[in-house]
PDB file of C-alpha atoms in Angstrom:
ATOM      1  CA  UNK I  27      16.915 -10.903  10.529  1.00  0.00           C
ATOM      2  CA  UNK I  28      18.911 -11.786   7.409  1.00  0.00           C
ATOM      3  CA  UNK I  29      16.094 -11.346   4.904  1.00  0.00           C
ATOM      4  CA  UNK I  30      16.276  -8.047   2.985  1.00  0.00           C
ATOM      5  CA  UNK I  31      13.162  -5.966   3.641  1.00  0.00           C
ATOM      6  CA  UNK I  32      12.247  -3.324   1.074  1.00  0.00           C
ATOM      7  CA  UNK I  33       9.242  -1.041   0.822  1.00  0.00           C
ATOM      8  CA  UNK I  34       7.064  -0.559  -2.249  1.00  0.00           C
ATOM      9  CA  UNK I  35       4.821   2.487  -2.309  1.00  0.00           C
ATOM     10  CA  UNK I  36       3.238   5.053  -4.592  1.00  0.00           C
ATOM     11  CA  UNK I  37       0.252   7.322  -4.933  1.00  0.00           C
ATOM     12  CA  UNK I  38      -3.145   5.821  -5.579  1.00  0.00           C
ATOM     13  CA  UNK I  39      -3.575   4.809  -9.207  1.00  0.00           C
ATOM     14  CA  UNK I  40       0.172   4.687  -9.901  1.00  0.00           C
ATOM     15  CA  UNK I  41       0.060   1.026 -10.965  1.00  0.00           C
ATOM     16  CA  UNK I  42       1.802  -0.300  -7.895  1.00  0.00           C
ATOM     17  CA  UNK I  43      -0.024  -3.649  -8.120  1.00  0.00           C
ATOM     18  CA  UNK I  44       1.365  -4.217 -11.623  1.00  0.00           C
ATOM     19  CA  UNK I  45       4.872  -3.524 -10.375  1.00  0.00           C
ATOM     20  CA  UNK I  46       4.328  -5.801  -7.373  1.00  0.00           C
ATOM     21  CA  UNK I  47       3.352  -8.644  -9.709  1.00  0.00           C
ATOM     22  CA  UNK I  48       6.586  -8.172 -11.651  1.00  0.00           C
ATOM     23  CA  UNK I  49       8.617  -8.386  -8.453  1.00  0.00           C
ATOM     24  CA  UNK I  50       6.746 -11.559  -7.460  1.00  0.00           C
ATOM     25  CA  UNK I  51       7.565 -13.093 -10.834  1.00  0.00           C
ATOM     26  CA  UNK I  52      11.238 -12.468 -10.102  1.00  0.00           C
ATOM     27  CA  UNK I  53      11.350 -14.294  -6.789  1.00  0.00           C
ATOM     28  CA  UNK I  54      10.398 -11.571  -4.315  1.00  0.00           C
ATOM     29  CA  UNK I  55       7.959 -12.264  -1.490  1.00  0.00           C
ATOM     30  CA  UNK I  56       5.601  -9.299  -1.838  1.00  0.00           C
ATOM     31  CA  UNK I  57       3.478  -8.670   1.243  1.00  0.00           C
ATOM     32  CA  UNK I  58       0.377  -6.723   0.220  1.00  0.00           C
ATOM     33  CA  UNK I  59      -0.511  -4.467   3.140  1.00  0.00           C
ATOM     34  CA  UNK I  60      -3.896  -3.679   1.558  1.00  0.00           C
ATOM     35  CA  UNK I  61      -4.744  -7.372   1.877  1.00  0.00           C
ATOM     36  CA  UNK I  62      -3.516  -7.346   5.458  1.00  0.00           C
ATOM     37  CA  UNK I  63      -5.795  -4.351   6.045  1.00  0.00           C
ATOM     38  CA  UNK I  64      -8.723  -6.492   4.905  1.00  0.00           C
ATOM     39  CA  UNK I  65      -7.664  -9.369   7.138  1.00  0.00           C
ATOM     40  CA  UNK I  66      -7.614  -7.229  10.267  1.00  0.00           C
ATOM     41  CA  UNK I  67     -11.237  -6.099   9.757  1.00  0.00           C
ATOM     42  CA  UNK I  68     -12.773  -9.537   9.326  1.00  0.00           C
ATOM     43  CA  UNK I  69     -16.213  -9.896  10.966  1.00  0.00           C
ATOM     44  CA  UNK I  70     -15.943  -9.802  14.749  1.00  0.00           C
ATOM     45  CA  UNK I  71     -12.376  -8.471  14.823  1.00  0.00           C
ATOM     46  CA  UNK I  72     -11.347  -5.931  17.425  1.00  0.00           C
ATOM     47  CA  UNK I  73     -10.233  -3.501  14.708  1.00  0.00           C
ATOM     48  CA  UNK I  74     -13.658  -3.635  13.044  1.00  0.00           C
ATOM     49  CA  UNK I  75     -15.329  -2.983  16.388  1.00  0.00           C
ATOM     50  CA  UNK I  76     -13.072   0.039  16.975  1.00  0.00           C
ATOM     51  CA  UNK I  77     -13.784   1.445  13.500  1.00  0.00           C
ATOM     52  CA  UNK I  78     -17.531   1.135  14.018  1.00  0.00           C
ATOM     53  CA  UNK I  79     -17.201   2.947  17.339  1.00  0.00           C
ATOM     54  CA  UNK I  80     -15.244   5.799  15.779  1.00  0.00           C
ATOM     55  CA  UNK I  81     -16.894   6.138  12.368  1.00  0.00           C
ATOM     56  CA  UNK I  82     -20.416   4.780  12.912  1.00  0.00           C
ATOM     57  CA  UNK I  83     -22.089   1.459  13.641  1.00  0.00           C
ATOM     58  CA  UNK I  84     -23.630   1.466  10.160  1.00  0.00           C
ATOM     59  CA  UNK I  85     -20.178   0.620   8.773  1.00  0.00           C
ATOM     60  CA  UNK I  86     -20.936  -2.988   9.669  1.00  0.00           C
ATOM     61  CA  UNK I  87     -23.123  -4.668   7.058  1.00  0.00           C
ATOM     62  CA  UNK I  88     -25.833  -7.232   7.947  1.00  0.00           C
ATOM     63  CA  UNK I  89     -23.407 -10.103   7.270  1.00  0.00           C
ATOM     64  CA  UNK I  90     -20.925  -8.624   9.768  1.00  0.00           C
ATOM     65  CA  UNK I  91     -18.472  -7.375   7.140  1.00  0.00           C
ATOM     66  CA  UNK I  92     -17.142  -3.840   6.714  1.00  0.00           C
ATOM     67  CA  UNK I  93     -18.716  -1.374   4.283  1.00  0.00           C
ATOM     68  CA  UNK I  94     -15.401  -0.220   2.828  1.00  0.00           C
ATOM     69  CA  UNK I  95     -16.790   2.485   0.563  1.00  0.00           C
ATOM     70  CA  UNK I  96     -18.656   4.104   3.434  1.00  0.00           C
ATOM     71  CA  UNK I  97     -15.542   3.979   5.622  1.00  0.00           C
ATOM     72  CA  UNK I  98     -13.437   5.506   2.831  1.00  0.00           C
ATOM     73  CA  UNK I  99     -15.853   8.399   2.363  1.00  0.00           C
ATOM     74  CA  UNK I 100     -15.752   9.196   6.068  1.00  0.00           C
ATOM     75  CA  UNK I 101     -12.097   8.472   6.794  1.00  0.00           C
ATOM     76  CA  UNK I 102     -10.758  10.477   3.853  1.00  0.00           C
ATOM     77  CA  UNK I 103     -13.058  13.442   4.474  1.00  0.00           C
ATOM     78  CA  UNK I 104     -10.325  15.249   6.428  1.00  0.00           C
ATOM     79  CA  UNK I 105      -6.731  14.822   7.508  1.00  0.00           C
ATOM     80  CA  UNK I 106      -7.888  14.451  11.107  1.00  0.00           C
ATOM     81  CA  UNK I 107     -10.201  11.561  10.229  1.00  0.00           C
ATOM     82  CA  UNK I 108      -7.566   9.911   8.057  1.00  0.00           C
ATOM     83  CA  UNK I 109      -5.144  10.063  10.985  1.00  0.00           C
ATOM     84  CA  UNK I 110      -7.823   8.556  13.221  1.00  0.00           C
ATOM     85  CA  UNK I 111      -8.281   5.656  10.805  1.00  0.00           C
ATOM     86  CA  UNK I 112      -4.535   5.091  10.662  1.00  0.00           C
ATOM     87  CA  UNK I 113      -4.224   5.121  14.464  1.00  0.00           C
ATOM     88  CA  UNK I 114      -6.547   2.123  14.604  1.00  0.00           C
ATOM     89  CA  UNK I 115      -5.409   0.122  11.592  1.00  0.00           C
ATOM     90  CA  UNK I 116      -1.651   0.715  11.392  1.00  0.00           C
ATOM     91  CA  UNK I 117      -0.592  -1.102  14.588  1.00  0.00           C
ATOM     92  CA  UNK I 118      -2.539  -4.216  13.603  1.00  0.00           C
ATOM     93  CA  UNK I 119      -1.213  -4.143  10.035  1.00  0.00           C
ATOM     94  CA  UNK I 120       2.349  -3.632  11.301  1.00  0.00           C
ATOM     95  CA  UNK I 121       2.177  -6.659  13.575  1.00  0.00           C
ATOM     96  CA  UNK I 122       0.733  -8.865  10.844  1.00  0.00           C
ATOM     97  CA  UNK I 123       3.240  -7.638   8.238  1.00  0.00           C
ATOM     98  CA  UNK I 124       6.171  -8.448  10.520  1.00  0.00           C
ATOM     99  CA  UNK I 125       4.744 -11.904  11.057  1.00  0.00           C
ATOM    100  CA  UNK I 126       4.597 -12.421   7.282  1.00  0.00           C
ATOM    101  CA  UNK I 127       8.186 -11.215   6.859  1.00  0.00           C
ATOM    102  CA  UNK I 128       9.334 -13.775   9.432  1.00  0.00           C
ATOM    103  CA  UNK I 129       7.391 -16.467   7.573  1.00  0.00           C
ATOM    104  CA  UNK I 130       9.018 -15.418   4.281  1.00  0.00           C
ATOM    105  CA  UNK I 131      12.477 -15.733   5.809  1.00  0.00           C
ATOM    106  CA  UNK I 132      11.601 -19.149   7.218  1.00  0.00           C
ATOM    107  CA  UNK I 133      10.480 -20.200   3.724  1.00  0.00           C
ATOM    108  CA  UNK I 134      13.824 -19.227   2.212  1.00  0.00           C
ATOM    109  CA  UNK I 135      13.058 -15.914   0.521  1.00  0.00           C
ATOM    110  CA  UNK I 136      15.963 -13.492   0.148  1.00  0.00           C
ATOM    111  CA  UNK I 137      13.745 -10.402  -0.238  1.00  0.00           C
ATOM    112  CA  UNK I 138      10.466  -9.441   1.424  1.00  0.00           C
ATOM    113  CA  UNK I 139       8.810  -6.392  -0.089  1.00  0.00           C
ATOM    114  CA  UNK I 140       6.187  -4.490   1.883  1.00  0.00           C
ATOM    115  CA  UNK I 141       3.638  -3.203  -0.625  1.00  0.00           C
ATOM    116  CA  UNK I 142       2.168  -0.324   1.364  1.00  0.00           C
ATOM    117  CA  UNK I 143       0.421   2.762  -0.053  1.00  0.00           C
ATOM    118  CA  UNK I 144       0.868   4.644   3.238  1.00  0.00           C
ATOM    119  CA  UNK I 145       4.374   3.378   3.961  1.00  0.00           C
ATOM    120  CA  UNK I 146       5.717   6.826   4.867  1.00  0.00           C
ATOM    121  CA  UNK I 147       3.122   7.172   7.627  1.00  0.00           C
ATOM    122  CA  UNK I 148       3.771   3.681   8.933  1.00  0.00           C
ATOM    123  CA  UNK I 149       6.073   2.250  11.555  1.00  0.00           C
ATOM    124  CA  UNK I 150       7.017  -0.326   8.897  1.00  0.00           C
ATOM    125  CA  UNK I 151       9.120   2.322   7.151  1.00  0.00           C
ATOM    126  CA  UNK I 152      11.784   1.741   9.795  1.00  0.00           C
ATOM    127  CA  UNK I 153      11.927  -1.952   8.827  1.00  0.00           C
ATOM    128  CA  UNK I 154      12.836  -1.143   5.209  1.00  0.00           C
ATOM    129  CA  UNK I 155      16.406  -0.978   4.000  1.00  0.00           C
ATOM    130  CA  UNK I 156      15.261   0.612   0.733  1.00  0.00           C
ATOM    131  CA  UNK I 157      12.055   2.227  -0.523  1.00  0.00           C
ATOM    132  CA  UNK I 158      10.868   1.779  -4.098  1.00  0.00           C
ATOM    133  CA  UNK I 159       8.224   4.198  -5.361  1.00  0.00           C
ATOM    134  CA  UNK I 160       5.954   3.844  -8.401  1.00  0.00           C
ATOM    135  CA  UNK I 161       5.051   7.126 -10.121  1.00  0.00           C
ATOM    136  CA  UNK I 162       2.594   8.072 -12.864  1.00  0.00           C
ATOM    137  CA  UNK I 163       1.053  11.362 -14.068  1.00  0.00           C
ATOM    138  CA  UNK I 164      -1.916  12.568 -12.022  1.00  0.00           C
ATOM    139  CA  UNK I 165      -4.390  12.643 -14.928  1.00  0.00           C
ATOM    140  CA  UNK I 166      -3.541   9.040 -15.802  1.00  0.00           C
ATOM    141  CA  UNK I 167      -3.872   7.970 -12.188  1.00  0.00           C
ATOM    142  CA  UNK I 168      -7.325   9.561 -12.020  1.00  0.00           C
ATOM    143  CA  UNK I 169      -8.425   7.819 -15.208  1.00  0.00           C
ATOM    144  CA  UNK I 170      -7.202   4.467 -13.903  1.00  0.00           C
ATOM    145  CA  UNK I 171      -9.115   4.896 -10.655  1.00  0.00           C
ATOM    146  CA  UNK I 172     -12.313   5.921 -12.428  1.00  0.00           C
ATOM    147  CA  UNK I 173     -12.063   2.846 -14.636  1.00  0.00           C
ATOM    148  CA  UNK I 174     -11.027   0.451 -11.856  1.00  0.00           C
ATOM    149  CA  UNK I 175     -13.195   1.536  -8.946  1.00  0.00           C
ATOM    150  CA  UNK I 176     -16.092   3.242 -10.747  1.00  0.00           C
ATOM    151  CA  UNK I 177     -16.089   6.135  -8.294  1.00  0.00           C
ATOM    152  CA  UNK I 178     -16.825   9.793  -8.875  1.00  0.00           C
ATOM    153  CA  UNK I 179     -14.014  12.269  -9.688  1.00  0.00           C
ATOM    154  CA  UNK I 180     -14.784  14.195  -6.491  1.00  0.00           C
ATOM    155  CA  UNK I 181     -14.142  11.154  -4.316  1.00  0.00           C
ATOM    156  CA  UNK I 182     -10.955  10.385  -6.243  1.00  0.00           C
ATOM    157  CA  UNK I 183      -9.752  13.927  -5.570  1.00  0.00           C
ATOM    158  CA  UNK I 184     -10.434  13.464  -1.856  1.00  0.00           C
ATOM    159  CA  UNK I 185      -8.447  10.227  -1.804  1.00  0.00           C
ATOM    160  CA  UNK I 186      -5.567  11.842  -3.647  1.00  0.00           C
ATOM    161  CA  UNK I 187      -5.546  14.893  -1.396  1.00  0.00           C
ATOM    162  CA  UNK I 188      -5.247  12.603   1.627  1.00  0.00           C
ATOM    163  CA  UNK I 189      -1.811  11.493   0.348  1.00  0.00           C
ATOM    164  CA  UNK I 190       1.448  13.439   0.118  1.00  0.00           C
ATOM    165  CA  UNK I 191       2.223  14.971  -3.270  1.00  0.00           C
ATOM    166  CA  UNK I 192       4.399  13.273  -5.870  1.00  0.00           C
ATOM    167  CA  UNK I 193       7.479  15.305  -4.963  1.00  0.00           C
ATOM    168  CA  UNK I 194       7.310  13.972  -1.410  1.00  0.00           C
ATOM    169  CA  UNK I 195       7.262  10.393  -2.684  1.00  0.00           C
ATOM    170  CA  UNK I 196      10.176  11.024  -5.026  1.00  0.00           C
ATOM    171  CA  UNK I 197      12.250  12.850  -2.420  1.00  0.00           C
ATOM    172  CA  UNK I 198      11.807  10.141   0.184  1.00  0.00           C
ATOM    173  CA  UNK I 199      12.368   7.057  -1.970  1.00  0.00           C
ATOM    174  CA  UNK I 200      15.592   5.321  -2.927  1.00  0.00           C
ATOM    175  CA  UNK I 201      14.385   3.980  -6.287  1.00  0.00           C
ATOM    176  CA  UNK I 202      11.710   5.381  -8.640  1.00  0.00           C
ATOM    177  CA  UNK I 203       9.755   3.199 -11.069  1.00  0.00           C
ATOM    178  CA  UNK I 204       8.177   5.348 -13.785  1.00  0.00           C
ATOM    179  CA  UNK I 205       4.836   3.846 -14.820  1.00  0.00           C
ATOM    180  CA  UNK I 206       2.947   6.081 -17.282  1.00  0.00           C
ATOM    181  CA  UNK I 207       0.312   4.627 -19.599  1.00  0.00           C
ATOM    182  CA  UNK I 208       1.796   2.297 -22.214  1.00  0.00           C
ATOM    183  CA  UNK I 209       4.916   1.612 -20.152  1.00  0.00           C
ATOM    184  CA  UNK I 210       6.199  -1.880 -19.329  1.00  0.00           C
ATOM    185  CA  UNK I 211       8.139  -1.367 -16.088  1.00  0.00           C
ATOM    186  CA  UNK I 212       9.691  -4.860 -16.075  1.00  0.00           C
ATOM    187  CA  UNK I 213      13.194  -3.698 -16.994  1.00  0.00           C
ATOM    188  CA  UNK I 214      13.083  -0.967 -14.338  1.00  0.00           C
ATOM    189  CA  UNK I 215      12.042  -3.548 -11.729  1.00  0.00           C
ATOM    190  CA  UNK I 216      14.891  -5.884 -12.636  1.00  0.00           C
ATOM    191  CA  UNK I 217      17.375  -3.001 -12.426  1.00  0.00           C
ATOM    192  CA  UNK I 218      15.906  -2.063  -9.044  1.00  0.00           C
ATOM    193  CA  UNK I 219      16.515  -5.564  -7.714  1.00  0.00           C
ATOM    194  CA  UNK I 220      20.029  -5.602  -9.122  1.00  0.00           C
ATOM    195  CA  UNK I 221      20.770  -2.288  -7.416  1.00  0.00           C
ATOM    196  CA  UNK I 222      19.943  -3.817  -4.033  1.00  0.00           C
ATOM    197  CA  UNK I 223      22.915  -6.154  -4.517  1.00  0.00           C
ATOM    198  CA  UNK I 224      21.323  -9.186  -2.870  1.00  0.00           C
ATOM    199  CA  UNK I 225      22.752 -12.542  -3.799  1.00  0.00           C
ATOM    200  CA  UNK I 226      20.454 -15.388  -4.782  1.00  0.00           C
ATOM    201  CA  UNK I 227      17.200 -13.469  -5.229  1.00  0.00           C
ATOM    202  CA  UNK I 228      16.515 -14.871  -8.711  1.00  0.00           C
TER     203      UNK I 228
END
């Protein structure tokens, strides 16, 4: 495969979606693994059936869709349950992501970027030639999540505790994008792309 595959990750609330949009604007095919995660649990899907079996039939709403908030509360309640969730969803997301990378190459993209919050726990990490991480202070990340998702601080803490700490992300990434409040990370993103030394990505 000649297309350059990079990973984009970061802790919840770091502003990764903002950074992903900047990369898209500069000619990168960004594959949002959160969106893929929604695709694999469409009504009637095998993944949705497995999740209901493992976490409760009441996860399926009357219209056949997944109650995501209820799943999040249960799946992030412990490391064991988070791992159980990942064992069901990751293989399906991996297969779909690789399909999208192949489609991006066919469509002439030079770079495919896998936007994946749990990249380090995913088989997709092995597909990436470089990992870019978005970082922001914890208090700012919490405030962003409270504003964006309208969820209680206790649930935010549970979600955060289900992820590795910031040092882990920094130590295991090739490029760090600093994204505190009031920051425009555009210049950092452009420098990140330049550092990959890929011809014709603009």
